[in-house]
Amino acid sequence: MQPARFLSTVAILSFVFFFGLLVAEVEEEKKTFIFLVDPKQKPSPFVSHSHWYSSLLPTSATLVHHHHSLFSGFSAARLTVSQARSVGRCQGVVAALDDYLLRPHTTRSPSFLGLDLPASRLSATSYGGSAAVIGFVDTGIWPERPSFSGRGLGPLPRRWQGRCDQGNGFNCSKCNRKLVGARAFFAGYAAAFGITNTRRGDAVWSVRDHDGHGTHVASIAAGAPVDGANFYGFASGIARGVAPRARIAVYKACWDEGCMVSDVVAAVEAAVSDGVDVLSLSIGATSPAPSYELDPLAVATFRATIRGVFVSASAGNGGPTPQSVGNIPPWITAVGAGTIDRDFPAVVLLGNGTRIHGTSISLRHHKYLLGRRHQATPVVSAGIVAALANLTNLSVVGFIVFWKSSGHVSRIEIAAELKRLGAVATIVFHGEFDPGGIVAEAHVVPTVTVESQGAATIDAYLKTVKNPTAVIYSQGTAVHPGFGAPVAASFSARGPNPAVPWVLKPDLLAPGVDILGAWTGSVGPSGLRSDARQPKFSVASGTSMSCPHVSGVAALVRSARPGWSPGEIRSALMTTAMDAGISDEAVENGGGPLAMGAGYLFPERAADPGLVYDLGYEDYVELLCGLNYSARAIHIITGGAGVRCGDARAGLWGFNYPAFVASAEDVTLMGEAVFQRRLRRVDVGKKGQWYRAEVASPEGYAVEVEPRRLWFDGSGEGERVEFSLALRCIEDSRNNGRRWWWKGGSLTWREEGGKKRRVRSPIVVFSISDM
Ligand SMILES: *[C@@H]1O[C@H](CO)[C@@H](O)[C@H](O)[C@H]1NC(C)=O
Ligand SMILES: *[C@@H]1O[C@H](CO)[C@@H](O)[C@H](O)[C@H]1NC(C)=O
Ligand SMILES: *[C@@H]1O[C@H](CO)[C@@H](O)[C@H](O)[C@H]1NC(C)=O
Ligand SMILES: *[C@@H]1O[C@H](CO)[C@@H](O)[C@H](O)[C@H]1NC(C)=O
Ligand SMILES: *[C@@H]1O[C@H](CO)[C@@H](O)[C@H](O)[C@H]1NC(C)=O
């Protein structure tokens, strides 16, 4: 089945699901469903669960996956909506959930994060994360890359249960003390795309990465140190993962067109049973299910979290549009993308002498001038390019082509087409998706990316001059510590959280622009089949790249502080994040805490936050109660029986999350929003300790914290103290006609004396009406 047809089938089916009257007309459309069952209700005649599941299904359907660790149930393909509904009504079947498609969200970064030995206490106390295993649900791995060498690593953690799937194209001997697991999940994908001849062990269904994405993200989180890494001379130096000694377990669930959630959930289950400490998901859905109990991935990740697995995921690349953030269930840590202190400057020198600064990694040699040295080349504009079709009949032979991308086009493909049409180089402006931001892309034709102001100057120059020319050249790699970074990338997805606005999303920012990582040997860095380049490393940008930075730091913290729960690790990451001096590439639309969450990942402080906001099973249940989830929905998500909801409002405002978020409308309606929180002391000091509240109120709001000092008497690690924070509007500037969509402030608990630890949380008021 072609992808387009597949997607339209999904659209038709979900339409039908809500408008039952149309069912008869399209009943032939079949797809995969994920059924959750209550194993205690298995009718006794069936000797096994497989027999029971088979008995529930019409003969035309096929079983795709059995689920038995995170939840009980099965995925089954080739069912119509009405067949799925009737299976859903059978005794013991708890829920019938739709399958859907996810897609991958597309080094110097560890030293920018301060993780270089020997100065880093975190790297030292965690032994580089060697006790932790990170599971990646992605496009697989290219195991021969030196980033995945097991040299110098000790034996595997004892509890590790994972394995490597032998296959044509992926030999088990590729697994080692670094790459400790490698498994492939494709039955759901094959069913959705009508692929019938799948055999486990075939080259095409092996764990080997034919895309590059999975190899790149795994090396970012946990790659071994590699000397002399670079991308055609750019970003050269030692490449190493954030947690260079952490182990990598690969769960391949993403294939040519993306990742079916039925396979992703099977992969998550396998990873948790194998014993991963951290799950790294650089993938996301374009339109996720409206409610957690309808989303198999939300259910699976909830249960993984309760089992102690830290789940980090990419926040998405749909910024700077408000509410574009994805992977938002409160138990997932959603990571936005920021810049680092390294870039790849390039110059467009216009014929009239004006220099435009941009970025490029496709001009191969530093100070290389296009054509002969200093020879100016004619420039022509291709205008706005929204599709390959816009390029037909362009005559650009021998020209540098200036163009502006628009919509969801593949810029790499457009530039490749321009090359095919005879362009010698291109200058691109990333258009409305990334107006202020410039990211370097692995184009197959020399290409300089410029931002909006540079683009406007080039436009003006081309309009006023008869025979416009330019010289373009690269200035290599520039590193400027302490200057100009970090910045929230304009493509990085923004809050507020579209489903549960009281829970801040994204949670935090991490490096995600122009990141060097290991690359597949199967396809060039542009991803185009025609690209014959075979570098060992490539440069890529996206929240896909920022997520594994957090996964790596979570692995370090887990190694250094094995007793902490996922919620406590996240609290530590958020409350120690860097918040000052972070600007936003999308200046006019600056998202503040809605773009950067609690701030920019600051690993060195994360293992020693002093206090954490802990979060466990009951907290999540109370939140769901506060959101008016039915007992049935809560049962589907948690698997727990007999949930009774107490005071629903407490669930919303008392959810022990390390951020304080309210809508201006709610605050006005209630007069005052009162948040309840508790802190757990996690430093090992035995003496009593005071912490003092430091408040920065959002403009126009008053914030009262009660009490203003917290006393921890040193009675032990489990010691908890509660406080409340009240937020009141004192002056809404909108009454004077000023529009705003967020106001930010913060609450910082400062340790008195001692180590002067700081535990900082953002306070955010957002406005629904002005968004
Ligand atoms: C896997 O690798 C081992 C050792 O290199 C080799 O002996 C074996 O034949 C390989 N197996 C397959 C199926 O390629
Ligand atoms: C460019 O392509 C888009 C999308 O196919 C189309 O709507 C638009 O009319 C085209 N513009 C030009 C100038 O051809
Ligand atoms: C391209 O050129 C061909 C032949 O000259 C013509 O038939 C066609 O209409 C042109 N297409 C566009 C989009 O201008
Ligand atoms: C070159 O042309 C651009 C666009 O018209 C203009 O902004 C710029 O000032 C010019 N540079 C010089 C040196 O005249
Ligand atoms: C839950 O339901 C109550 C009563 O209908 C309503 O007042 C409240 O706003 C609802 N809460 C949410 C978060 O929708």
mmCIF file of N, CA, C and O in Angstrom, residues 32-35 50 53 57 62-68 71-77 99 184-191 200 252-253 255 260-267 269-270:
data_model
loop_
_atom_site.group_PDB
_atom_site.id
_atom_site.type_symbol
_atom_site.label_atom_id
_atom_site.label_comp_id
_atom_site.label_asym_id
_atom_site.label_seq_id
_atom_site.Cartn_x
_atom_site.Cartn_y
_atom_site.Cartn_z
ATOM 1 N N THR A 32 -4.929 -1.907 11.930
ATOM 2 C CA THR A 32 -4.468 -2.590 13.135
ATOM 3 C C THR A 32 -5.040 -1.914 14.376
ATOM 4 O O THR A 32 -5.175 -0.690 14.413
ATOM 5 N N PHE A 33 -5.381 -2.717 15.367
ATOM 6 C CA PHE A 33 -5.836 -2.199 16.656
ATOM 7 C C PHE A 33 -5.030 -2.863 17.765
ATOM 8 O O PHE A 33 -4.551 -3.989 17.603
ATOM 9 N N ILE A 34 -4.903 -2.133 18.855
ATOM 10 C CA ILE A 34 -4.190 -2.667 20.013
ATOM 11 C C ILE A 34 -5.231 -2.881 21.103
ATOM 12 O O ILE A 34 -5.928 -1.938 21.487
ATOM 13 N N PHE A 35 -5.367 -4.134 21.549
ATOM 14 C CA PHE A 35 -6.385 -4.456 22.546
ATOM 15 C C PHE A 35 -5.720 -4.689 23.898
ATOM 16 O O PHE A 35 -4.755 -5.460 23.994
ATOM 17 N N SER A 50 -2.877 -16.928 24.068
ATOM 18 C CA SER A 50 -2.929 -16.931 22.602
ATOM 19 C C SER A 50 -4.233 -17.542 22.110
ATOM 20 O O SER A 50 -4.865 -17.037 21.186
ATOM 21 N N TYR A 53 -6.974 -15.008 22.704
ATOM 22 C CA TYR A 53 -6.948 -13.875 21.774
ATOM 23 C C TYR A 53 -7.423 -14.312 20.387
ATOM 24 O O TYR A 53 -8.205 -13.617 19.740
ATOM 25 N N LEU A 57 -10.931 -13.022 17.655
ATOM 26 C CA LEU A 57 -10.757 -12.338 16.376
ATOM 27 C C LEU A 57 -11.502 -13.030 15.247
ATOM 28 O O LEU A 57 -11.596 -14.255 15.216
ATOM 29 N N THR A 62 -5.217 -10.951 11.769
ATOM 30 C CA THR A 62 -4.004 -11.657 12.181
ATOM 31 C C THR A 62 -3.428 -11.005 13.432
ATOM 32 O O THR A 62 -3.474 -9.798 13.598
ATOM 33 N N LEU A 63 -2.862 -11.854 14.287
ATOM 34 C CA LEU A 63 -2.193 -11.346 15.486
ATOM 35 C C LEU A 63 -0.852 -10.759 15.088
ATOM 36 O O LEU A 63 -0.109 -11.351 14.311
ATOM 37 N N VAL A 64 -0.548 -9.584 15.577
ATOM 38 C CA VAL A 64 0.689 -8.904 15.227
ATOM 39 C C VAL A 64 1.692 -8.964 16.387
ATOM 40 O O VAL A 64 2.851 -9.301 16.212
ATOM 41 N N HIS A 65 1.245 -8.594 17.579
ATOM 42 C CA HIS A 65 2.120 -8.661 18.753
ATOM 43 C C HIS A 65 1.310 -9.167 19.951
ATOM 44 O O HIS A 65 0.128 -8.865 20.066
ATOM 45 N N HIS A 66 1.983 -9.911 20.814
ATOM 46 C CA HIS A 66 1.429 -10.191 22.143
ATOM 47 C C HIS A 66 2.033 -9.196 23.103
ATOM 48 O O HIS A 66 3.228 -8.948 23.057
ATOM 49 N N HIS A 67 1.228 -8.645 23.980
ATOM 50 C CA HIS A 67 1.776 -7.746 24.988
ATOM 51 C C HIS A 67 1.567 -8.415 26.338
ATOM 52 O O HIS A 67 0.454 -8.795 26.669
ATOM 53 N N HIS A 68 2.633 -8.580 27.081
ATOM 54 C CA HIS A 68 2.416 -9.238 28.374
ATOM 55 C C HIS A 68 3.290 -8.711 29.488
ATOM 56 O O HIS A 68 3.271 -9.227 30.568
ATOM 57 N N PHE A 71 1.577 -4.256 29.779
ATOM 58 C CA PHE A 71 0.142 -4.507 29.927
ATOM 59 C C PHE A 71 -0.180 -5.812 29.228
ATOM 60 O O PHE A 71 0.616 -6.316 28.435
ATOM 61 N N SER A 72 -1.348 -6.374 29.540
ATOM 62 C CA SER A 72 -1.753 -7.605 28.890
ATOM 63 C C SER A 72 -2.603 -7.263 27.700
ATOM 64 O O SER A 72 -3.452 -6.376 27.772
ATOM 65 N N GLY A 73 -2.388 -7.974 26.606
ATOM 66 C CA GLY A 73 -3.207 -7.733 25.436
ATOM 67 C C GLY A 73 -2.491 -8.129 24.176
ATOM 68 O O GLY A 73 -1.519 -8.885 24.210
ATOM 69 N N PHE A 74 -2.966 -7.602 23.064
ATOM 70 C CA PHE A 74 -2.408 -7.997 21.777
ATOM 71 C C PHE A 74 -2.701 -6.927 20.745
ATOM 72 O O PHE A 74 -3.628 -6.138 20.892
ATOM 73 N N SER A 75 -1.864 -6.914 19.703
ATOM 74 C CA SER A 75 -2.163 -6.083 18.546
ATOM 75 C C SER A 75 -2.630 -7.026 17.447
ATOM 76 O O SER A 75 -2.053 -8.087 17.260
ATOM 77 N N ALA A 76 -3.673 -6.610 16.740
ATOM 78 C CA ALA A 76 -4.193 -7.447 15.657
ATOM 79 C C ALA A 76 -4.435 -6.601 14.433
ATOM 80 O O ALA A 76 -4.931 -5.479 14.528
ATOM 81 N N ALA A 77 -4.060 -7.152 13.282
ATOM 82 C CA ALA A 77 -4.170 -6.414 12.027
ATOM 83 C C ALA A 77 -5.374 -6.890 11.230
ATOM 84 O O ALA A 77 -5.932 -7.955 11.483
ATOM 85 N N ASP A 99 -4.071 1.946 15.931
ATOM 86 C CA ASP A 99 -2.655 2.051 15.584
ATOM 87 C C ASP A 99 -2.457 3.387 14.860
ATOM 88 O O ASP A 99 -3.388 3.902 14.237
ATOM 89 N N ALA A 184 14.429 -6.023 16.521
ATOM 90 C CA ALA A 184 13.631 -5.364 15.483
ATOM 91 C C ALA A 184 12.144 -5.685 15.649
ATOM 92 O O ALA A 184 11.785 -6.802 16.008
ATOM 93 N N PHE A 185 11.301 -4.687 15.417
ATOM 94 C CA PHE A 185 9.846 -4.825 15.542
ATOM 95 C C PHE A 185 9.199 -4.281 14.273
ATOM 96 O O PHE A 185 9.356 -3.095 13.972
ATOM 97 N N PHE A 186 8.526 -5.152 13.523
ATOM 98 C CA PHE A 186 8.020 -4.688 12.233
ATOM 99 C C PHE A 186 6.662 -5.256 11.847
ATOM 100 O O PHE A 186 6.127 -4.910 10.798
ATOM 101 N N ALA A 187 6.087 -6.115 12.664
ATOM 102 C CA ALA A 187 4.840 -6.765 12.239
ATOM 103 C C ALA A 187 3.727 -5.737 12.033
ATOM 104 O O ALA A 187 2.938 -5.843 11.094
ATOM 105 N N GLY A 188 3.665 -4.735 12.889
ATOM 106 C CA GLY A 188 2.635 -3.705 12.743
ATOM 107 C C GLY A 188 2.862 -2.881 11.488
ATOM 108 O O GLY A 188 1.914 -2.548 10.765
ATOM 109 N N TYR A 189 4.118 -2.589 11.187
ATOM 110 C CA TYR A 189 4.453 -1.819 9.986
ATOM 111 C C TYR A 189 4.090 -2.603 8.735
ATOM 112 O O TYR A 189 3.450 -2.085 7.820
ATOM 113 N N ALA A 190 4.478 -3.880 8.737
ATOM 114 C CA ALA A 190 4.195 -4.714 7.568
ATOM 115 C C ALA A 190 2.689 -4.796 7.328
ATOM 116 O O ALA A 190 2.219 -4.690 6.193
ATOM 117 N N ALA A 191 1.927 -4.921 8.404
ATOM 118 C CA ALA A 191 0.469 -5.005 8.266
ATOM 119 C C ALA A 191 -0.090 -3.698 7.716
ATOM 120 O O ALA A 191 -0.924 -3.694 6.809
ATOM 121 N N ARG A 200 11.759 -12.742 9.592
ATOM 122 C CA ARG A 200 12.767 -12.301 10.537
ATOM 123 C C ARG A 200 14.106 -12.847 10.071
ATOM 124 O O ARG A 200 14.207 -13.993 9.680
ATOM 125 N N LYS A 252 14.619 -1.419 17.084
ATOM 126 C CA LYS A 252 14.282 -0.801 15.802
ATOM 127 C C LYS A 252 12.793 -0.980 15.533
ATOM 128 O O LYS A 252 12.307 -2.099 15.382
ATOM 129 N N ALA A 253 12.070 0.129 15.464
ATOM 130 C CA ALA A 253 10.635 0.069 15.182
ATOM 131 C C ALA A 253 10.271 1.064 14.088
ATOM 132 O O ALA A 253 9.092 1.247 13.794
ATOM 133 N N TRP A 255 10.757 2.315 10.160
ATOM 134 C CA TRP A 255 11.112 1.801 8.840
ATOM 135 C C TRP A 255 10.935 2.935 7.836
ATOM 136 O O TRP A 255 10.782 4.086 8.247
ATOM 137 N N MET A 260 5.118 2.441 13.309
ATOM 138 C CA MET A 260 3.740 2.221 13.752
ATOM 139 C C MET A 260 3.738 2.083 15.273
ATOM 140 O O MET A 260 4.594 1.411 15.845
ATOM 141 N N VAL A 261 2.746 2.680 15.898
ATOM 142 C CA VAL A 261 2.769 2.671 17.356
ATOM 143 C C VAL A 261 2.624 1.256 17.905
ATOM 144 O O VAL A 261 3.122 0.957 18.989
ATOM 145 N N SER A 262 1.990 0.346 17.148
ATOM 146 C CA SER A 262 1.901 -1.046 17.630
ATOM 147 C C SER A 262 3.313 -1.625 17.786
ATOM 148 O O SER A 262 3.591 -2.325 18.769
ATOM 149 N N ASP A 263 4.208 -1.325 16.842
ATOM 150 C CA ASP A 263 5.593 -1.802 16.957
ATOM 151 C C ASP A 263 6.349 -1.045 18.050
ATOM 152 O O ASP A 263 7.147 -1.622 18.785
ATOM 153 N N VAL A 264 6.090 0.262 18.147
ATOM 154 C CA VAL A 264 6.784 1.082 19.151
ATOM 155 C C VAL A 264 6.443 0.580 20.555
ATOM 156 O O VAL A 264 7.315 0.451 21.420
ATOM 157 N N VAL A 265 5.162 0.275 20.762
ATOM 158 C CA VAL A 265 4.740 -0.200 22.079
ATOM 159 C C VAL A 265 5.377 -1.561 22.384
ATOM 160 O O VAL A 265 5.839 -1.806 23.503
ATOM 161 N N ALA A 266 5.449 -2.433 21.368
ATOM 162 C CA ALA A 266 6.106 -3.731 21.568
ATOM 163 C C ALA A 266 7.582 -3.510 21.914
ATOM 164 O O ALA A 266 8.148 -4.211 22.759
ATOM 165 N N ALA A 267 8.202 -2.513 21.276
ATOM 166 C CA ALA A 267 9.611 -2.204 21.538
ATOM 167 C C ALA A 267 9.785 -1.675 22.964
ATOM 168 O O ALA A 267 10.715 -2.068 23.671
ATOM 169 N N GLU A 269 7.888 -2.264 25.508
ATOM 170 C CA GLU A 269 7.700 -3.405 26.414
ATOM 171 C C GLU A 269 8.968 -4.234 26.525
ATOM 172 O O GLU A 269 9.389 -4.615 27.622
ATOM 173 N N ALA A 270 9.562 -4.527 25.350
ATOM 174 C CA ALA A 270 10.776 -5.348 25.349
ATOM 175 C C ALA A 270 11.889 -4.634 26.105
ATOM 176 O O ALA A 270 12.599 -5.237 26.911
#
